[in-house]
GROMACS .gro file of C-alpha atoms in nm:
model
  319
    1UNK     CA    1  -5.411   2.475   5.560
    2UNK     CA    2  -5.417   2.574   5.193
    3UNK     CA    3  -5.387   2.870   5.027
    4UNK     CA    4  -5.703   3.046   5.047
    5UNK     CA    5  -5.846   3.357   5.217
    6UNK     CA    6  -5.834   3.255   5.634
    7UNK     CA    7  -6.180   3.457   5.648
    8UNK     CA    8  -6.464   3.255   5.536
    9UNK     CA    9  -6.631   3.567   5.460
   10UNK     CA   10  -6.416   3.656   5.191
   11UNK     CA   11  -6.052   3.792   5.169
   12UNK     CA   12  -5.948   4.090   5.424
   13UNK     CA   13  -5.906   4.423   5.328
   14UNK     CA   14  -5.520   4.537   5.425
   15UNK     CA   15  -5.598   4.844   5.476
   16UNK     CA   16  -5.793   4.759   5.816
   17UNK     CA   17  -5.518   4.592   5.941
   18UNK     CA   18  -5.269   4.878   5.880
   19UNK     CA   19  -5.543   5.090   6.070
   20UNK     CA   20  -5.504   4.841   6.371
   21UNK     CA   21  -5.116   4.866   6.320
   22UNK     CA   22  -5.098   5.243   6.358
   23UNK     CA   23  -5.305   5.227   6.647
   24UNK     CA   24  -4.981   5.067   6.888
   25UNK     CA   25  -4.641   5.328   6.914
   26UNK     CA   26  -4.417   5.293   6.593
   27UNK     CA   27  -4.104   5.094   6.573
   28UNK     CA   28  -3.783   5.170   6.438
   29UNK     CA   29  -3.794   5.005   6.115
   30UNK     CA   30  -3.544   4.746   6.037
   31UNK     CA   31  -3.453   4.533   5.705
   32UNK     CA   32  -3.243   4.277   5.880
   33UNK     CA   33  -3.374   3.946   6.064
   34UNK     CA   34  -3.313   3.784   6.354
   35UNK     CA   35  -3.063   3.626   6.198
   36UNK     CA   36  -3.005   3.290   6.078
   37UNK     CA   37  -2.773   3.265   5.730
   38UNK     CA   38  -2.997   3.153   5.432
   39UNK     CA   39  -2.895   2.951   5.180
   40UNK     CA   40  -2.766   3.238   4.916
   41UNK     CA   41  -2.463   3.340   5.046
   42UNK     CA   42  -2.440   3.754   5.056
   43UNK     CA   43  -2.815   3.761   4.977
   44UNK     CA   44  -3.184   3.757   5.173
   45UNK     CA   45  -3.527   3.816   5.101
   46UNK     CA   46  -3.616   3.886   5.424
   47UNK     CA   47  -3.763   4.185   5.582
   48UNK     CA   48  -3.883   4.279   5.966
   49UNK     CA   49  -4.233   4.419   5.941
   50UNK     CA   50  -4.321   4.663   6.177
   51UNK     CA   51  -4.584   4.956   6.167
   52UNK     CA   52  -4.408   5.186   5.991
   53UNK     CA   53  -4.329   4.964   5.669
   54UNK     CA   54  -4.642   4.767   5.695
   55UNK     CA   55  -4.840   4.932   5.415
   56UNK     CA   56  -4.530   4.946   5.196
   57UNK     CA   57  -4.425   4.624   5.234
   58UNK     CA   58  -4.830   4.465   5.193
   59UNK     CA   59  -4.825   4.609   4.846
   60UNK     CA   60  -4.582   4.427   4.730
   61UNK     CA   61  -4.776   4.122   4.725
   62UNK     CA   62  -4.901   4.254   4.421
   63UNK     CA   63  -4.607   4.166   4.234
   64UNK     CA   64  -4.488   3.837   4.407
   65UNK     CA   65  -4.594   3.615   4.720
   66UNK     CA   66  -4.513   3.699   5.046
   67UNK     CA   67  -4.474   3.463   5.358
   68UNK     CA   68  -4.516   3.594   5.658
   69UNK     CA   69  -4.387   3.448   5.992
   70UNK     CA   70  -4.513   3.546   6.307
   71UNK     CA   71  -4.294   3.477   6.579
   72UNK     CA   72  -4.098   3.664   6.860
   73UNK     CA   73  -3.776   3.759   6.962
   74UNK     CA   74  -3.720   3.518   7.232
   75UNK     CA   75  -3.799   3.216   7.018
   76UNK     CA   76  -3.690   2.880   7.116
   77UNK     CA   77  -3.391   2.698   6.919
   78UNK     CA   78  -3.698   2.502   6.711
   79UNK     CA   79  -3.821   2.830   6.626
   80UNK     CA   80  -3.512   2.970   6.500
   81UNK     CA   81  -3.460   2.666   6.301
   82UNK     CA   82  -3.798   2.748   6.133
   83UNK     CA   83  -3.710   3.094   6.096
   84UNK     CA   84  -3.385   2.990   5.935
   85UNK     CA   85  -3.542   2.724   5.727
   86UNK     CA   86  -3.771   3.025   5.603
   87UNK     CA   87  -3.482   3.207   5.439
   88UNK     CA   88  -3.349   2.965   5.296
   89UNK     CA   89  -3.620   2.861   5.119
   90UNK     CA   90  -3.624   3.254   4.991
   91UNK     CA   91  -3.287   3.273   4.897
   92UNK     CA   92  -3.338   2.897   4.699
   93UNK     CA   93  -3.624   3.052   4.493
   94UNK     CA   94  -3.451   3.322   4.405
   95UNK     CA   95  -3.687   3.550   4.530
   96UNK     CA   96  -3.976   3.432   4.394
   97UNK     CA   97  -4.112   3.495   4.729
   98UNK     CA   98  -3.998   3.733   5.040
   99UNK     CA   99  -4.034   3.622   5.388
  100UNK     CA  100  -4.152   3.880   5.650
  101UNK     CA  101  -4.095   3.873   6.001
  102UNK     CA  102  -4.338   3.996   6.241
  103UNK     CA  103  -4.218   4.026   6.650
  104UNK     CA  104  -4.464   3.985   6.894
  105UNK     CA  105  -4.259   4.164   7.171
  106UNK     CA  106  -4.208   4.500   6.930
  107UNK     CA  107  -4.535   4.535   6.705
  108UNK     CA  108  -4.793   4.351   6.938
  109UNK     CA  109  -5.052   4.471   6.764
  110UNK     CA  110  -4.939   4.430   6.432
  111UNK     CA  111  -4.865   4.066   6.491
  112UNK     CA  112  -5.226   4.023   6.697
  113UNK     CA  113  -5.414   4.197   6.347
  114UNK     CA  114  -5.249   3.948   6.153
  115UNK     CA  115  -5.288   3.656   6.352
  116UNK     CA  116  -5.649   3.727   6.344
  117UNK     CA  117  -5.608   3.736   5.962
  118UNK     CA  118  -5.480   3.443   5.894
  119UNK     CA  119  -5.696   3.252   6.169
  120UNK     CA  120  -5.453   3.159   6.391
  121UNK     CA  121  -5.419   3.132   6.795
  122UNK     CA  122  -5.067   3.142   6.854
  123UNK     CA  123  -4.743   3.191   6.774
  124UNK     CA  124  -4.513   3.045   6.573
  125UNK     CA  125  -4.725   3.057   6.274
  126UNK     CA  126  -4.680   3.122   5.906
  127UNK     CA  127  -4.964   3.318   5.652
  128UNK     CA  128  -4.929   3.447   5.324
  129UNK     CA  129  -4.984   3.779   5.115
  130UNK     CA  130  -5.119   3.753   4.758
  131UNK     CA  131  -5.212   4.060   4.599
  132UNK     CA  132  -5.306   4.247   4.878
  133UNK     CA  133  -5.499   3.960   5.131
  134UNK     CA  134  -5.433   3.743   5.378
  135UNK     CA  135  -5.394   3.355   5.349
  136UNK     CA  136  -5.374   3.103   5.576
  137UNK     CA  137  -5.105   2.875   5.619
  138UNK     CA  138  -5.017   2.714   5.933
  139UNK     CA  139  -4.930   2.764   6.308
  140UNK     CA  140  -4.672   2.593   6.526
  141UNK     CA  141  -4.337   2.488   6.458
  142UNK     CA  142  -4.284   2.350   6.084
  143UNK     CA  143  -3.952   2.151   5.945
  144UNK     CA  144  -3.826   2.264   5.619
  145UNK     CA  145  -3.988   1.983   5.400
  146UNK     CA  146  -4.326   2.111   5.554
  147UNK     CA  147  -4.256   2.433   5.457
  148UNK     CA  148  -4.167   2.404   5.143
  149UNK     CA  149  -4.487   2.270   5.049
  150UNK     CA  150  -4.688   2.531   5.184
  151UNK     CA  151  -4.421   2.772   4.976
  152UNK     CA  152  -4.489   2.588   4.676
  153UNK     CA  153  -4.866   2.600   4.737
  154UNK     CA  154  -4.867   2.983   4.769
  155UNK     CA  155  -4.652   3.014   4.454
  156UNK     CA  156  -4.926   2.812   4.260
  157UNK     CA  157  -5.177   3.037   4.383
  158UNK     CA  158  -4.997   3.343   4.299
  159UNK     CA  159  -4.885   3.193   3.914
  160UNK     CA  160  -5.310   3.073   3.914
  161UNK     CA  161  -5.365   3.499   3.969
  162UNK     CA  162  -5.114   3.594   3.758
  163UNK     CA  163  -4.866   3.692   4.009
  164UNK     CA  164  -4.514   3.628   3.888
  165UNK     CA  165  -4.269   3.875   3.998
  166UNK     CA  166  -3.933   3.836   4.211
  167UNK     CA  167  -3.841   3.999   4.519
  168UNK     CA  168  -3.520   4.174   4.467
  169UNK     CA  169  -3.250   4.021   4.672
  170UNK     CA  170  -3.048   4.269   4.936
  171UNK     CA  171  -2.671   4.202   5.061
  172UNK     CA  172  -2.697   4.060   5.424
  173UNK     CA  173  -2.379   4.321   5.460
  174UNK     CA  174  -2.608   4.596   5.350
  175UNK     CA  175  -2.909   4.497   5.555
  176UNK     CA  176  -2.673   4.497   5.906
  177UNK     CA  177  -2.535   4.821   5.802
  178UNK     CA  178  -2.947   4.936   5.752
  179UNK     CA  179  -2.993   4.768   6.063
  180UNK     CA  180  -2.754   4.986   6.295
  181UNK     CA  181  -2.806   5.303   6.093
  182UNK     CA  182  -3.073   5.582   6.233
  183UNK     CA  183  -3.315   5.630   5.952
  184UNK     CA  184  -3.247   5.939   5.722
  185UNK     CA  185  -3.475   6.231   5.876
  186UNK     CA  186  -3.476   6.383   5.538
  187UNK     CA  187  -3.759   6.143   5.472
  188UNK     CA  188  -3.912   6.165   5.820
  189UNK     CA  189  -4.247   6.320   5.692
  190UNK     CA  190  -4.267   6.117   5.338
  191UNK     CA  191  -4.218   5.747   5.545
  192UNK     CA  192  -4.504   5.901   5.780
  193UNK     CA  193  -4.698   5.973   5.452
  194UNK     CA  194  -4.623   5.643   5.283
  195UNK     CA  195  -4.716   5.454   5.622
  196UNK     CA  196  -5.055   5.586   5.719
  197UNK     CA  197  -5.110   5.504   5.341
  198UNK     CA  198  -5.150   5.881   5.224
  199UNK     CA  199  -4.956   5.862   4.874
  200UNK     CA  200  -5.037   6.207   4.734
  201UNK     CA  201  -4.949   6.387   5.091
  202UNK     CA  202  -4.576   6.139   5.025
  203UNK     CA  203  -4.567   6.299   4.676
  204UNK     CA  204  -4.568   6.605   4.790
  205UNK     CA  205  -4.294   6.544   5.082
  206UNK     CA  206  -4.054   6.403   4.797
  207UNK     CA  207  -4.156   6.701   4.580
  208UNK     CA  208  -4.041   6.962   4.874
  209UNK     CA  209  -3.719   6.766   4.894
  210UNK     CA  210  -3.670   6.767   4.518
  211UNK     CA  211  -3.767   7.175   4.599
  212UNK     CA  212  -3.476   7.195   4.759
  213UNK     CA  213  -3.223   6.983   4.588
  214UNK     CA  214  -3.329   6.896   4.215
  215UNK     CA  215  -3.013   6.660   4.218
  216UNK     CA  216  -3.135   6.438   4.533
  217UNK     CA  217  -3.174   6.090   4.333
  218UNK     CA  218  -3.304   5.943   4.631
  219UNK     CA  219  -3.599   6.156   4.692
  220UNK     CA  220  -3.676   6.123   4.272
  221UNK     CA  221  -3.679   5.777   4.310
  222UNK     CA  222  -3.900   5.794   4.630
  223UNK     CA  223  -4.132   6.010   4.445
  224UNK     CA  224  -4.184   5.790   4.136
  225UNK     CA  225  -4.272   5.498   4.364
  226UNK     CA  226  -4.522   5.752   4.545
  227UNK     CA  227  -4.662   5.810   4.246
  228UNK     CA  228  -4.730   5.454   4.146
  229UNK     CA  229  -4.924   5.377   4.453
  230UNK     CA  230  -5.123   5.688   4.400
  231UNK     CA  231  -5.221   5.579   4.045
  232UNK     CA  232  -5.309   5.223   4.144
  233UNK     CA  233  -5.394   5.267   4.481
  234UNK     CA  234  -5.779   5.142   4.369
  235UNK     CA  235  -5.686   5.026   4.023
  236UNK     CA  236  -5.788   4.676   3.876
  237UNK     CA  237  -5.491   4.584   3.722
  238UNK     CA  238  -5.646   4.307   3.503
  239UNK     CA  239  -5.929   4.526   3.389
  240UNK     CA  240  -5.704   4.826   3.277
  241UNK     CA  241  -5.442   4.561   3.101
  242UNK     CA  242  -5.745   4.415   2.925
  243UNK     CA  243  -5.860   4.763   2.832
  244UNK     CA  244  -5.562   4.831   2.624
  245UNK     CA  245  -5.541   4.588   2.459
  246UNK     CA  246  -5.819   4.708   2.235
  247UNK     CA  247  -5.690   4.810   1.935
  248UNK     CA  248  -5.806   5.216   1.952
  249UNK     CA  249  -5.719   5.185   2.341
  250UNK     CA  250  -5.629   5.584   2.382
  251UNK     CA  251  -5.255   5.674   2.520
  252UNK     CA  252  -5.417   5.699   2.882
  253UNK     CA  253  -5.553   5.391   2.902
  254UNK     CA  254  -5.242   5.261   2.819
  255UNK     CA  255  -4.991   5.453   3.065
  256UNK     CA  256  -5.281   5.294   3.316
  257UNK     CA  257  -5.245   4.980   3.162
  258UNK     CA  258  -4.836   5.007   3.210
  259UNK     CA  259  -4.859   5.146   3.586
  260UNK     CA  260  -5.057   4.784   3.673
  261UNK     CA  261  -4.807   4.616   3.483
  262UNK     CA  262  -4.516   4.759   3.732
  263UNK     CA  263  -4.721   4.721   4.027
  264UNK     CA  264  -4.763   4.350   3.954
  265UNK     CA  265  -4.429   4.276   3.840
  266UNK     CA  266  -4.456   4.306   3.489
  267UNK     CA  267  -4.184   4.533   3.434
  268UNK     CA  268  -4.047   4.450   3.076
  269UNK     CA  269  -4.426   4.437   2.981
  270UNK     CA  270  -4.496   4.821   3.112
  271UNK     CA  271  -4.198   4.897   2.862
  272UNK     CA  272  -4.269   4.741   2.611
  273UNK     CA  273  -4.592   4.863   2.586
  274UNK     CA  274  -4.488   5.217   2.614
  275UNK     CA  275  -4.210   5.243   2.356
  276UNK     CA  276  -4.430   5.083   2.157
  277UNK     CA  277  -4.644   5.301   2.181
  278UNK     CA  278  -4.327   5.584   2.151
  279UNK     CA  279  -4.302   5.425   1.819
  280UNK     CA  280  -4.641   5.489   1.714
  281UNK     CA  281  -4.692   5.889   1.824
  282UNK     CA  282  -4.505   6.230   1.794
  283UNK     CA  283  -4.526   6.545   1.986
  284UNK     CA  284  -4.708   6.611   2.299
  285UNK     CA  285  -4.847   6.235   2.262
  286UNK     CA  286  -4.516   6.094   2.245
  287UNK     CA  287  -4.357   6.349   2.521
  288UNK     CA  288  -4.673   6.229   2.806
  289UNK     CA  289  -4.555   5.873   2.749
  290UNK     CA  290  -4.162   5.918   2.728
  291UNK     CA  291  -4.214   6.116   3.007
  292UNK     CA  292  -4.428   5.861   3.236
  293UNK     CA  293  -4.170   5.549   3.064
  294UNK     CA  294  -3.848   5.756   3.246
  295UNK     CA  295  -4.055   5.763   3.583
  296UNK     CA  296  -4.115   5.405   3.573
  297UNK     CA  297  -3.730   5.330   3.506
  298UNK     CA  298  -3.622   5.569   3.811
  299UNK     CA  299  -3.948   5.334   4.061
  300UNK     CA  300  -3.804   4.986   3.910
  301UNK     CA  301  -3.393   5.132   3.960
  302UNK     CA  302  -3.173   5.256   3.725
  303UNK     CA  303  -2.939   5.014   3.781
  304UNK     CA  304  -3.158   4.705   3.696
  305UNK     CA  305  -3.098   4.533   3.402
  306UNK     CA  306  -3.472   4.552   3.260
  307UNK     CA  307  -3.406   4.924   3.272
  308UNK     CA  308  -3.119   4.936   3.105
  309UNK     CA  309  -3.242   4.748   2.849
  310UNK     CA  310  -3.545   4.932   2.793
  311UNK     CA  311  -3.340   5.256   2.765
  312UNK     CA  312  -3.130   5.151   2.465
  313UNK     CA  313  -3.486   5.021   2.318
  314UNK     CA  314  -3.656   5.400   2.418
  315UNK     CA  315  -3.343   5.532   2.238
  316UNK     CA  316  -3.371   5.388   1.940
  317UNK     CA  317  -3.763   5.421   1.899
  318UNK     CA  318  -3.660   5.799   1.978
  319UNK     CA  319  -3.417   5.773   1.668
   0.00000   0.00000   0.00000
């Protein structure tokens, strides 16, 4: 099958399927597979979906390709070769794709939504996620080689749509240490919020937290990624990156412009744009846009490199 929309109708909305998803009792959510080891040592791009993460997860199609693998938890050797075969493939990209797992025997109905999605009957089967819709891949067991080339058909599809970001790579010792920890019931309600796709009602969680404890780093960083998805929940990134490009664009047009650019993975493009635009004001003008440039650094990570970067850049436009 190649990479196009499974529904001959046109692509499928997410959002319904994360409606059928939070129909069925949530699951603990997990980072860690099944477990097979990929081909990075210390390193996977693989995540368990489940109900709660669904929506969270989804969106980040928007910046790279996802594959998703429907399967279950008592798969048969062939099937865990597959799986295995699917993370390595992740790990040999470098992450310019994620897989996701989906388990038929603990998110039925997430795994039934999707199979309808992608058009398929059965499990095993592999779709895809590009910026925000289902696409069909294949069902039944695959061997690597196979695999690869539907991979390498996705990424062409997501490079044809502009759609070039990386996953960012998590330890495997990390993820089992995720995987046997209870989740933090700080951010019971925000995760609830987040889920069920409410980002202003997450914002506002974080914000209570941050109430609290103006220190807790975790719950700034979980509000600046709230507040991304509330800008561009319905934003069209290529329309507002086209927009300010005009040469009187005003400075809202192009904090818009540099919120799509994050969303889709074009992180050193957001900040560029912004200092340069740092460069080119003073005052309140300049404040609004250092302001919104620091909240994208704390949603990318203030440990990545892109960030750091763009810090000694926002410091010297400063002075």
């Amino acid at each position: 099958m190649s990479p196009t929309p499974s529904n001959p109708r046109g692509a499928i909305d997410l959002s319904d399927l994360a409606a059928k998803a939070q129909q069925s009792q949530p699951a603990a959510g997990t980072v860690a597979g099944q477990g097979a080891p990929a081909g990075a040592a210390g390193a996977s791009y693989l995540v368990e979906l489940t109900e709660q993460n669904f929506e969270a997860e989804a969106r980040k199609s928007l910046q790279y390709p996802i594959i998703v693998e429907l399967t279950s938890i008592s798969r048969v050797p062939a099937e865990q070769q597959m799986a295995a075969s699917l993370d390595e493939l992740a790990s040999e990209s470098g992450g310019k794709f994620s897989v996701a797992r989906v388990d038929m025997d603990s998110a039925p109905q997430l795994a039934q939504a999707l199979a309808q999605a992608f058009g398929v009957q059965g499990i095993p089967a592999v779709g895809g996620l590009l910026q925000g819709q289902p696409v069909g891949l294949a069902q039944g067991v695959l061997p690597k080689d196979q695999l690869k080339q539907l991979v390498d058909e996705l990424l062409k599809a997501a490079l044809a749509n502009g759609i070039a970001g990386r996953a960012e790579p998590v330890s495997r010792a990390a993820l089992a240490e995720a995987d046997s920890d209870e989740p933090d019931p700080r951010f019971a309600a925000a995760d609830e919020a987040l889920a069920r796709g409410d980002y202003a009602a997450a914002v506002e969680e974080f914000d209570k937290l941050l109430q609290a404890n103006p220190k807790d780093a975790e719950a700034e960083a979980g509000k600046a990624q709230a507040s991304l998805l509330l800008r561009t929940a319905d934003a069209d990134p290529q329309a507002l990156i086209a927009a300010a490009a005009a040469p009187d664009a005003p400075i809202d047009t192009q904090l818009a412009a540099a919120d799509a650019e994050v969303a889709t993975g074009r992180v050193e493009e957001a900040f560029a744009r912004l200092i340069a635009v740092i460069k080119k004001t003073a005052g309140d003008d300049r404040n609004t846009v250092r302001v919104r440039l620091l909240e994208l650094f704390e949603t990318v990570g203030n440990s990545d490199p892109r960030v750091q970067k763009a810090r000694r850049d926002l410091m010297a436009a400063l002075f």
